[in-house]
Short mmCIF file of C-alpha atoms in Angstrom, two decimals:
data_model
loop_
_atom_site.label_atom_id
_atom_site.label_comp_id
_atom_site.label_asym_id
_atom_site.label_seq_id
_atom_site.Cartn_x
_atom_site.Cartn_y
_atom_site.Cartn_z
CA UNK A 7 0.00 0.00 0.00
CA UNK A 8 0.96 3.11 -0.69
CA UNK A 9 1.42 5.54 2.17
CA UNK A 10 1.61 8.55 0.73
CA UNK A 11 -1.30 8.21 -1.30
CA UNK A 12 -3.19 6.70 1.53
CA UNK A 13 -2.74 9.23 3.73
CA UNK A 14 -3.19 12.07 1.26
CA UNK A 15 -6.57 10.31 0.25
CA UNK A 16 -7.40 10.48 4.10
CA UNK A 17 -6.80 13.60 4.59
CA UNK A 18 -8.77 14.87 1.61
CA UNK A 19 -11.95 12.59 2.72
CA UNK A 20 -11.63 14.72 5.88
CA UNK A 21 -11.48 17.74 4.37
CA UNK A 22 -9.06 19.21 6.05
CA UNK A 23 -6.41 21.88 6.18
CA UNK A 24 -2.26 20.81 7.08
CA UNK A 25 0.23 23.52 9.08
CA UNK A 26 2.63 22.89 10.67
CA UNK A 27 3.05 23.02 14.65
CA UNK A 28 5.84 24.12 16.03
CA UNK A 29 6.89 21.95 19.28
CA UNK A 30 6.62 23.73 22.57
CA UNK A 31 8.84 22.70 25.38
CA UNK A 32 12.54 20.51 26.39
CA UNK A 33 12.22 16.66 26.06
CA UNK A 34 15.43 15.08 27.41
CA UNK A 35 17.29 12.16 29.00
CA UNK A 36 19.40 12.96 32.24
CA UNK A 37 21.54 10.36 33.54
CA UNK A 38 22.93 9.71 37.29
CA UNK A 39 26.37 9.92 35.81
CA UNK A 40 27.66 9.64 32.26
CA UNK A 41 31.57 8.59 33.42
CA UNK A 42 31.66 5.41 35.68
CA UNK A 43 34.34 3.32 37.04
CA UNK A 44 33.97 0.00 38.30
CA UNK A 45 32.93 -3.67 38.03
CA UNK A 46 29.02 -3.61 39.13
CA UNK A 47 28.15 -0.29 37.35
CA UNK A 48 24.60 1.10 36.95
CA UNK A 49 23.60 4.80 35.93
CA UNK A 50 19.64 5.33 36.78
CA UNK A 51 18.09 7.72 34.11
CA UNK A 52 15.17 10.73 34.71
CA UNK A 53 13.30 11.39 31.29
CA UNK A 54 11.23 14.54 31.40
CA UNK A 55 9.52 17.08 29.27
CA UNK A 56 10.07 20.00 31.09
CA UNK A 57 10.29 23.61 30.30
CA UNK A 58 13.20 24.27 32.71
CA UNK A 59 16.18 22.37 32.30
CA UNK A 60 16.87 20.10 34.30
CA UNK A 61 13.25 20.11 36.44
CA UNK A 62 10.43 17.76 36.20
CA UNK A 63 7.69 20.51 36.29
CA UNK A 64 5.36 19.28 33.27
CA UNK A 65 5.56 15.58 31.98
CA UNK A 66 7.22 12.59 31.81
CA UNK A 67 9.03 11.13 28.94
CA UNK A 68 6.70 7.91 27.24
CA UNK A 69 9.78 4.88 27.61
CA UNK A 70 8.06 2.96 24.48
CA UNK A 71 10.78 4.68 22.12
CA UNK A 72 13.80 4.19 24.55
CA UNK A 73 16.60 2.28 23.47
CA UNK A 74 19.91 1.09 24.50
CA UNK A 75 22.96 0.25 22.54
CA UNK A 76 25.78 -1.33 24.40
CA UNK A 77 29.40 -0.68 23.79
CA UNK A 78 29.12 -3.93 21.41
CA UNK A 79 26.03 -2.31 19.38
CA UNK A 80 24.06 -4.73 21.27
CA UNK A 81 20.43 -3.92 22.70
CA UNK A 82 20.22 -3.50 25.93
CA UNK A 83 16.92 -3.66 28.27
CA UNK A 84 16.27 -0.33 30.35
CA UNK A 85 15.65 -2.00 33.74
CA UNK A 86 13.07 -0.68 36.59
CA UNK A 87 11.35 1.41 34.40
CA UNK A 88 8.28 3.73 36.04
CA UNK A 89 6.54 7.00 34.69
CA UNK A 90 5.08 9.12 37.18
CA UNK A 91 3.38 12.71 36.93
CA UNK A 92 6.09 14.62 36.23
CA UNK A 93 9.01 11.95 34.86
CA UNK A 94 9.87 8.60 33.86
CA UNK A 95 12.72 6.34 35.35
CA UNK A 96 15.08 3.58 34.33
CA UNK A 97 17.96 1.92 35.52
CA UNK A 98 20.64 0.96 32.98
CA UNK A 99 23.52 -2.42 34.26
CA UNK A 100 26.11 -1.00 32.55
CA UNK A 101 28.32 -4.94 32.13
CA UNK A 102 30.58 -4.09 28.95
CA UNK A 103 33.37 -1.52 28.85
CA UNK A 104 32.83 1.46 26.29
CA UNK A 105 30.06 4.01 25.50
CA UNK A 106 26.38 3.04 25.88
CA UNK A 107 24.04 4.91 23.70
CA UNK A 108 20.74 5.74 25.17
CA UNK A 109 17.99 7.12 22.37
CA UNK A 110 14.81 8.05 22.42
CA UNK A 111 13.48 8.09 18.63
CA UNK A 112 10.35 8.72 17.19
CA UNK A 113 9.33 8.13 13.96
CA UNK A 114 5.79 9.24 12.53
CA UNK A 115 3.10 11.86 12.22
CA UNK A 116 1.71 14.04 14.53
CA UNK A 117 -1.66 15.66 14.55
CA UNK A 118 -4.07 18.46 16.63
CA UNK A 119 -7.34 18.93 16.17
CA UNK A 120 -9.96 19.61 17.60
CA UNK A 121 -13.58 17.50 18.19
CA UNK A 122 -16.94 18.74 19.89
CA UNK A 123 -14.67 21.81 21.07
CA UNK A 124 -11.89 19.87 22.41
CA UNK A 125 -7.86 19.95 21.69
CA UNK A 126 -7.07 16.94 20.76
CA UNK A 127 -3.27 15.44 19.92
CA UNK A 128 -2.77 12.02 17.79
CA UNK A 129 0.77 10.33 17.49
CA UNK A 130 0.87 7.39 14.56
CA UNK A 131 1.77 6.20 11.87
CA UNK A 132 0.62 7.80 8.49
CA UNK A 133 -1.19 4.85 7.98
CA UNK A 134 -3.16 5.13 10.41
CA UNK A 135 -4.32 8.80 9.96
CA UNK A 136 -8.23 7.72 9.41
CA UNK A 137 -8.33 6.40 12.69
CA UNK A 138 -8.91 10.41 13.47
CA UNK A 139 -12.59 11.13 13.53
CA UNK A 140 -14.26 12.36 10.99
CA UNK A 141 -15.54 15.18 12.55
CA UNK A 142 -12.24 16.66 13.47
CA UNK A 143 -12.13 19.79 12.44
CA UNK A 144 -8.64 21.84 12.25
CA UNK A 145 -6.66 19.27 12.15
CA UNK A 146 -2.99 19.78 11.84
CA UNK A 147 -0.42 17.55 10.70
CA UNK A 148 2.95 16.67 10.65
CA UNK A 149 5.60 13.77 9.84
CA UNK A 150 7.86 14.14 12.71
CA UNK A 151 11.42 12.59 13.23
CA UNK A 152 12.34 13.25 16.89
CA UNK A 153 15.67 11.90 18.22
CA UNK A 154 16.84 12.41 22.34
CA UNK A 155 20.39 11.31 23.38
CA UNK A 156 22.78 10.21 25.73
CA UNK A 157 25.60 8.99 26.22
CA UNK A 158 27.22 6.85 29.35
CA UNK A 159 30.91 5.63 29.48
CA UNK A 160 32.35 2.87 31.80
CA UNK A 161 36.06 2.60 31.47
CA UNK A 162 37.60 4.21 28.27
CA UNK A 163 35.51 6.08 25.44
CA UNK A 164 34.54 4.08 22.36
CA UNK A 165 33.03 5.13 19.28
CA UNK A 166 30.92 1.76 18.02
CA UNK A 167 27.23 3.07 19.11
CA UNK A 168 28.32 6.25 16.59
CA UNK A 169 27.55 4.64 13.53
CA UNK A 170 24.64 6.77 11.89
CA UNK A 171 21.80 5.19 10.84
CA UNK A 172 20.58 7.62 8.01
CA UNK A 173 17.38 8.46 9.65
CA UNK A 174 16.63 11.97 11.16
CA UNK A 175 18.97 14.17 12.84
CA UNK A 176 22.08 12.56 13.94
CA UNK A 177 25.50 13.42 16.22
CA UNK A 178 28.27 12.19 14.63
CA UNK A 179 30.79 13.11 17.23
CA UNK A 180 34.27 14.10 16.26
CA UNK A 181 35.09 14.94 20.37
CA UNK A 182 33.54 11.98 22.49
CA UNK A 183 30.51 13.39 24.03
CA UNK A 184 31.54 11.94 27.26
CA UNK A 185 35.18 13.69 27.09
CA UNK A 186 33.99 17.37 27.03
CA UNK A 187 36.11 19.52 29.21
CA UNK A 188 36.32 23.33 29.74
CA UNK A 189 38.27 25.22 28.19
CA UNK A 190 38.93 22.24 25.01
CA UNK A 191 37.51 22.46 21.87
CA UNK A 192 34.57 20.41 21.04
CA UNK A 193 33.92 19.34 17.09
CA UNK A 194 30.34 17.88 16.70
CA UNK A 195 28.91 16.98 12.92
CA UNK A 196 25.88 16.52 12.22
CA UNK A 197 23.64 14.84 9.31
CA UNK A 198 20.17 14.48 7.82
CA UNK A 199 19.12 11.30 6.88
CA UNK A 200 23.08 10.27 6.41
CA UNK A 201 23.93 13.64 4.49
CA UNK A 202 26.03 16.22 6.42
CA UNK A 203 23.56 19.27 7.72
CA UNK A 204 24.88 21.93 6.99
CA UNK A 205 23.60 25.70 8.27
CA UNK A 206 21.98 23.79 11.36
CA UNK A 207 20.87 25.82 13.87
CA UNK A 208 21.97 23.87 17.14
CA UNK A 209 21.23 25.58 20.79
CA UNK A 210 23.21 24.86 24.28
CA UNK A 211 21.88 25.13 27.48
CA UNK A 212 23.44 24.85 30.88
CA UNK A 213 21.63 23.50 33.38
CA UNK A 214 20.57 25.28 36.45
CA UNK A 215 18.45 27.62 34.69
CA UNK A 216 16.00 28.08 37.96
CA UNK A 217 19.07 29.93 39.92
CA UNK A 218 19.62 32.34 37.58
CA UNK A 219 18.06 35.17 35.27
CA UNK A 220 18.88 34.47 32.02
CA UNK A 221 18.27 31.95 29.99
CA UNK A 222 21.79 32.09 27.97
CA UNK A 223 21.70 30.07 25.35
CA UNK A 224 24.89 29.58 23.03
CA UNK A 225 23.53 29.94 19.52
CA UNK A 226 25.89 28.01 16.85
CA UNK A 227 25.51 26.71 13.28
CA UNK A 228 26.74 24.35 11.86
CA UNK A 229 29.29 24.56 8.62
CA UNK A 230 29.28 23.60 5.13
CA UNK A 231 29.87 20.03 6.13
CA UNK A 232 27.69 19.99 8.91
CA UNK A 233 29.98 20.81 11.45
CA UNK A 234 30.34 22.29 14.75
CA UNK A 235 33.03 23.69 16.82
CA UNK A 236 32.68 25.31 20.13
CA UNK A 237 34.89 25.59 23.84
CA UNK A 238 32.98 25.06 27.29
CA UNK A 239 33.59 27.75 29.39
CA UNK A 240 31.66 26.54 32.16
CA UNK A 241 31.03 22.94 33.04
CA UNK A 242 27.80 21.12 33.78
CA UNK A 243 24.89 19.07 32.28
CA UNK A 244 24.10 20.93 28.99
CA UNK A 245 20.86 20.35 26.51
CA UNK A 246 22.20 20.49 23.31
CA UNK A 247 18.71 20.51 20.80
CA UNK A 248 18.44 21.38 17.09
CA UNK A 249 15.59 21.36 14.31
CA UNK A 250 14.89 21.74 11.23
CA UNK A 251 12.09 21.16 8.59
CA UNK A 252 11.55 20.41 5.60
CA UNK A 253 8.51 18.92 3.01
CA UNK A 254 6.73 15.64 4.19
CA UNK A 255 8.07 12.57 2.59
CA UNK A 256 4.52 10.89 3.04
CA UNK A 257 2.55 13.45 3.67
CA UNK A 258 1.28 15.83 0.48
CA UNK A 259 1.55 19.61 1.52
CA UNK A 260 2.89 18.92 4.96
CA UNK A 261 5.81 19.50 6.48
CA UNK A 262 8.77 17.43 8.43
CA UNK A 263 9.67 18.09 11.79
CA UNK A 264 13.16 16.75 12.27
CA UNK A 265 14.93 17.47 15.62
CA UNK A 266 18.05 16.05 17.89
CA UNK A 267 19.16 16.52 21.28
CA UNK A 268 21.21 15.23 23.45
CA UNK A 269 22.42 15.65 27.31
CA UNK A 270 26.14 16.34 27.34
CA UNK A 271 27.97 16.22 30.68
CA UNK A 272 31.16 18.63 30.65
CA UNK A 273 33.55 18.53 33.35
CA UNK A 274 36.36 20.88 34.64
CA UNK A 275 39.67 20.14 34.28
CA UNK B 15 102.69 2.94 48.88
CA UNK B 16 100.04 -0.57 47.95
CA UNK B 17 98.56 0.40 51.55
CA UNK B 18 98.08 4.12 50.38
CA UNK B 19 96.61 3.06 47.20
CA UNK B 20 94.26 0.70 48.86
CA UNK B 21 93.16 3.57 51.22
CA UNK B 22 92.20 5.32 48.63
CA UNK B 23 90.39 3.12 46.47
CA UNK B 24 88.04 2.31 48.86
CA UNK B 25 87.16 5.56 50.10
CA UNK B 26 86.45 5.93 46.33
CA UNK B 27 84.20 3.23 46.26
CA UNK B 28 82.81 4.25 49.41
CA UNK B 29 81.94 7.74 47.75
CA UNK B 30 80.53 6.21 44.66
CA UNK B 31 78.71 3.80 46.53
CA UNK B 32 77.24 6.57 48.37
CA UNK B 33 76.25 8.34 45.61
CA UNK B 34 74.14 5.58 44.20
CA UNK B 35 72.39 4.77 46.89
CA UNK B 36 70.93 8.48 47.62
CA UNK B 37 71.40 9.49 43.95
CA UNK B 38 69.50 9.39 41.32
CA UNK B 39 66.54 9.38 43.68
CA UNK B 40 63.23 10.91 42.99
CA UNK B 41 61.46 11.37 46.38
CA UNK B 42 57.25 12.56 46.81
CA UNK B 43 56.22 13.56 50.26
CA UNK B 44 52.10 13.87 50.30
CA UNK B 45 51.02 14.85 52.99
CA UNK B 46 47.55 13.77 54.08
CA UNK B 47 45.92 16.62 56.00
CA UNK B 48 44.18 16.26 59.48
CA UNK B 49 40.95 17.48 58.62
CA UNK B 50 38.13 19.12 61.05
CA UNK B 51 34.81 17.59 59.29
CA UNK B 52 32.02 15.69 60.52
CA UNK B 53 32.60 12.64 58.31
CA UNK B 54 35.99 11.81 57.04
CA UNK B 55 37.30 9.41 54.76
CA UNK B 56 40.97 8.81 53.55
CA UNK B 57 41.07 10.58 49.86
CA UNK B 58 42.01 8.49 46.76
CA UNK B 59 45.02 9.91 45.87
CA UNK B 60 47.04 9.49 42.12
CA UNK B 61 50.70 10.45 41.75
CA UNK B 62 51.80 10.58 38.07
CA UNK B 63 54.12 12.56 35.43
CA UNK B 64 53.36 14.09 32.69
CA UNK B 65 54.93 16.09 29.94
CA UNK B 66 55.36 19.99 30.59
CA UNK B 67 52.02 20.13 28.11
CA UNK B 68 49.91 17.74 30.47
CA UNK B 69 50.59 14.53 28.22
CA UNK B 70 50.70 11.57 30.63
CA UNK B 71 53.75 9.78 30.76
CA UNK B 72 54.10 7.41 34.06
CA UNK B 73 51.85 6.84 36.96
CA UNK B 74 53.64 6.67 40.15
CA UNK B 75 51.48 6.23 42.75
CA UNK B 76 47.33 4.99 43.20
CA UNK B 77 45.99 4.98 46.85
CA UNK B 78 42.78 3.61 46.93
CA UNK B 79 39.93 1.51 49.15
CA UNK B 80 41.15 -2.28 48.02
CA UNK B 81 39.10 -3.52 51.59
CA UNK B 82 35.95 -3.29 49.90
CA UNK B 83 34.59 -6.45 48.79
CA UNK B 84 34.20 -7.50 44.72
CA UNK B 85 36.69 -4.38 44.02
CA UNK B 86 34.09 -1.89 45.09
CA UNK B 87 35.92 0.99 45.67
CA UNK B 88 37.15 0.78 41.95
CA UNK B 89 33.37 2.74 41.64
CA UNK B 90 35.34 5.85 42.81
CA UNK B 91 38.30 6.44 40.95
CA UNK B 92 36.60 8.28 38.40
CA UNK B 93 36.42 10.86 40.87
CA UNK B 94 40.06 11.11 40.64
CA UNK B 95 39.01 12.76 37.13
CA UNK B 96 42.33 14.09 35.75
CA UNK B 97 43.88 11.02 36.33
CA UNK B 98 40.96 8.84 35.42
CA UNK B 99 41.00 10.03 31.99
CA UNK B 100 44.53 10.59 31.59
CA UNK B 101 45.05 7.47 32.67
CA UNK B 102 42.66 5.54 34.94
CA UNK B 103 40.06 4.57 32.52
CA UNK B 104 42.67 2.59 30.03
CA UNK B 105 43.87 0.73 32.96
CA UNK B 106 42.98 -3.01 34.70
CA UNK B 107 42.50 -3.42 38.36
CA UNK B 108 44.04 -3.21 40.36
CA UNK B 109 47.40 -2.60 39.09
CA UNK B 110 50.61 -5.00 39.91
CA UNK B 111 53.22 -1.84 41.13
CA UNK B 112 50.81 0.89 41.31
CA UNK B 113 47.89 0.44 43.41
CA UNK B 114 48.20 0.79 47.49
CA UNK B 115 45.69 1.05 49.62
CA UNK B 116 44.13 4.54 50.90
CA UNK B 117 46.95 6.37 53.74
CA UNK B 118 46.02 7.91 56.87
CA UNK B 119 46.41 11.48 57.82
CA UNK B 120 50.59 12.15 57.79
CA UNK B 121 53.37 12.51 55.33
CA UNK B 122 53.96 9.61 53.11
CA UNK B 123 56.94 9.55 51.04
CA UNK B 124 57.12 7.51 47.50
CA UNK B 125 60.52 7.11 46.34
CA UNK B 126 61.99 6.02 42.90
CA UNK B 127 65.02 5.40 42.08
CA UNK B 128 66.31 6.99 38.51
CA UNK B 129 66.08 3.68 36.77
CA UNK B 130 63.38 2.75 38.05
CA UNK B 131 60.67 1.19 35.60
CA UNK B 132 58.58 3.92 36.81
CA UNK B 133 61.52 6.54 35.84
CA UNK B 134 63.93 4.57 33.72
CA UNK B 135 61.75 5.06 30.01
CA UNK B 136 61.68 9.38 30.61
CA UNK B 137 62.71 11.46 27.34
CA UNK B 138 64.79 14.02 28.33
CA UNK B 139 62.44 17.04 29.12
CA UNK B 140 60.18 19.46 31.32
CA UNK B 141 58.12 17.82 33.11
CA UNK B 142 55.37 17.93 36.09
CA UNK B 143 54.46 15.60 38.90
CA UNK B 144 50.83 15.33 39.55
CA UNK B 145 49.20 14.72 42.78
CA UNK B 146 45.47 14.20 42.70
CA UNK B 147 43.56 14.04 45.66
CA UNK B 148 39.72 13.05 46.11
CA UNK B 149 37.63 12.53 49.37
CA UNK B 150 34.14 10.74 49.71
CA UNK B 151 32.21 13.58 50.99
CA UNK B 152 34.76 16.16 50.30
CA UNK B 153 36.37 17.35 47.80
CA UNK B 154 39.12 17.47 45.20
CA UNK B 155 42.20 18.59 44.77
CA UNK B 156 45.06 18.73 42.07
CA UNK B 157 48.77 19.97 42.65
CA UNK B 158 51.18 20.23 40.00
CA UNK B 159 55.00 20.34 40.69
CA UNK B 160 57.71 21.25 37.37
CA UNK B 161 60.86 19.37 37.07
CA UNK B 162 63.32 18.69 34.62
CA UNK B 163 65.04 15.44 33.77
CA UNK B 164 67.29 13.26 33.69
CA UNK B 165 67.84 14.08 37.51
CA UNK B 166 70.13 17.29 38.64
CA UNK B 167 69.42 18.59 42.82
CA UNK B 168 65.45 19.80 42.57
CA UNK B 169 63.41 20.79 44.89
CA UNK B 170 59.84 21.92 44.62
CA UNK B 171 57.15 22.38 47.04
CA UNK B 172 53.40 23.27 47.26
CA UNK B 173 50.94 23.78 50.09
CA UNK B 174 47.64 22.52 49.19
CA UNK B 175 44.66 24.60 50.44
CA UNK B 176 41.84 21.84 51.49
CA UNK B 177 42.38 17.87 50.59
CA UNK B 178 46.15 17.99 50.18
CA UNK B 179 49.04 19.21 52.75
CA UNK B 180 52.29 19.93 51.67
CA UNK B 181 53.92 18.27 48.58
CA UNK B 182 57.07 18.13 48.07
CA UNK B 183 59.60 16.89 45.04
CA UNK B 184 63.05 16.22 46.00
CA UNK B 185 65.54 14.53 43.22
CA UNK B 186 68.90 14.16 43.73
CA UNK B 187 71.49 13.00 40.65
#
């Protein structure tokens, strides 16, 4: 079956008008540490959508996208999961040496409307787009590629969990993410679906936001071949978060939300 | 005249003999500081050289809780975080010649002789000796201490402010 037409032919038989919605609010990943030494390690992880960074004042992350890549490229359960009001929690055994990769990914469209008066929110697949009722009215839709990182290391850095998988936004890290110091440059890249992004508009954001008055954001973009170069000055947890759009690849006259980010640790020296 | 000449070579020898026994020593005093806090700990302490640039070159020294059962208080080095990723996270543990268990409060002096493994392998050069100090419930500390090699009479000292006492480098050729 084709999707594209499928969806386009739903959409029509509803009647109905496509914008895009621009996404409100931080999603992210925060780990108990992201450097371990040991034999019997374990990291616990809070997953939030919060506005302040790094609070759990709004929702919790969903876990159904949540997955973990062992040092080997191996899949690795989250243990102890739980979602509460405001945040979700997992436990991670951390049993090889390397870098884990923890990702959040989500793949699909995403729609508002509104029924009998109502705001209404659908997540799905484009396949699945008549399953909205037919007396939605406003409905607004969007193919959305959403992407949330981290990154633990036990013993020395490795680089296996790197490999890009040509979907979405994705880090390609030239600096290991978990060997971010002050006062060192830092040399990111980043691609779209496996081609370097360049002009990417990526933001930083210490944590600790709630202690002081401004926001301050470090505002970078990336280069002609999709790279980015910065220096800490100040070390902490940072949200790193970019997006971009671009035209629906299953969706006729709708648009592609593509974003990344990813919690980087940066230590002093 | 043979007497005279045997006099003398052995108060030669005796002078040599001296002089490689002291010499070509590199000595580390670390002092562990008596500290006034409600919970103490001994700090994990590293002891290392590196080039005049910060490259790594030779760990000297890795104090550590080894009483722990199933190498627990491996979990902790990482706080050691200059060393640790210098150095710490590439190695095995514990390590044959390096690791020690954590010291009590007091001066503690590491001595190496000039060809020493530890020593023997060192380019000519500027370099620094490290000391890296970490407490459970406290905090951290890093003193750095220049020297030049192959060994000539140095002597360097540093005060540390709040997990290390004095430190103090002593070589003599």
């Amino acid at each position: 079956m084709n999707v594209k037409q499928l969806a386009v032919g739903t959409l029509m038989a509803l009647g109905l008008g496509l914008s895009v919605e621009a996404q409100a609010h931080r999603a992210w990943m925060l780990p108990s540490a992201t450097v371990l030494s040991g034999e019997n390690s374990w990291i616990t992880v809070d997953a939030a959508i919060s506005n302040s960074l790094f609070y759990f004042e709004h929702h919790p992350l969903g876990l159904n996208n949540v997955q973990i890549l062992s040092p080997n490229g191996k899949p690795v359960a989250a243990q102890n999961p739980a979602t509460g009001k405001y945040r979700s929690v997992f436990d991670v055994e951390l049993s090889e040496e390397g870098t884990y990769t923890l990702q959040s990914h989500n793949q699909g469209v995403f729609a508002r409307y509104t029924l009998d008066g109502e705001a209404k929110r659908w997540r799905g697949k484009a396949a699945d787009l008549g399953t909205i009722p037919a007396a939605a009215e406003d409905v607004k839709v969007s193919e959305i590629d959403t992407r949330i990182q981290v990154f633990v290391t036990k013993g020395a850095p490795t680089d296996v969990t790197f490999v890009p998988t040509g979907h979405g936004i994705e880090l390609v890290p030239e600096t290991h993410p978990n060997d971010l110091f002050t006062g060192e440059p830092v040399a990111f890249g980043f691609l779209i679906d496996g081609q370097p992004a360049a002009g990417l508009d990526v933001v930083l954001i210490r944590d600790g936001i709630r202690y002081r008055d401004q926001v301050g954001e470090i505002e970078l973009m990336t280069d002609a071949q999709g790279k980015l170069t910065l220096t800490f000055d100040e070390p902490g947890m940072y949200w790193l978060e970019t997006e971009t759009e671009q035209d629906s690849r299953v969706l006729k006259d709708a648009k592609r939300r593509l974003s990344y980010s990813a919690t980087l640790e940066v230590l002093p020296l | 005249m043979s007497g005279q000449w045997k006099t003398t070579a052995v108060a030669v020898w005796l002078v040599l003999g001296a002089g490689s026994a002291a010499a070509a020593e590199f000595r580390v005093d670390v002092t562990v500081p008596a500290l006034a806090v409600a919970e103490y700990h001994r700090p994990y302490v590293a002891v290392w050289v590196e080039t005049e640039k910060g490259r790594h070159q030779q760990n000297l020294a890795l104090w550590y809780d080894q009483e722990l059962k199933d190498n627990e208080g491996t979990k902790w080095l990482k706080d050691l975080r200059l060393w640790w990723r210098r150095s710490g996270r590439s190695l095995e543990f514990p390590v044959d010649g390096l690791s020690g268990a954590t010291r009590p409060v007091g001066t503690h002096t590491l001595s190496f002789a000039a060809d020493s493994p530890q020593l023997a392998t060192l380019p000519a050069g500027n370099y620094q000796l490290v000391v890296e100090a970490v407490r459970e419930v406290g905090g951290r500390e890093v003193l750095r201490l220049p020297f030049s090699w192959p060994a000539s009479t140095q002597q360097q000292a540093l005060q540390g402010q709040h997990e290390l006492g004095s430190v103090t480098l002593n070589i003599t050729p």
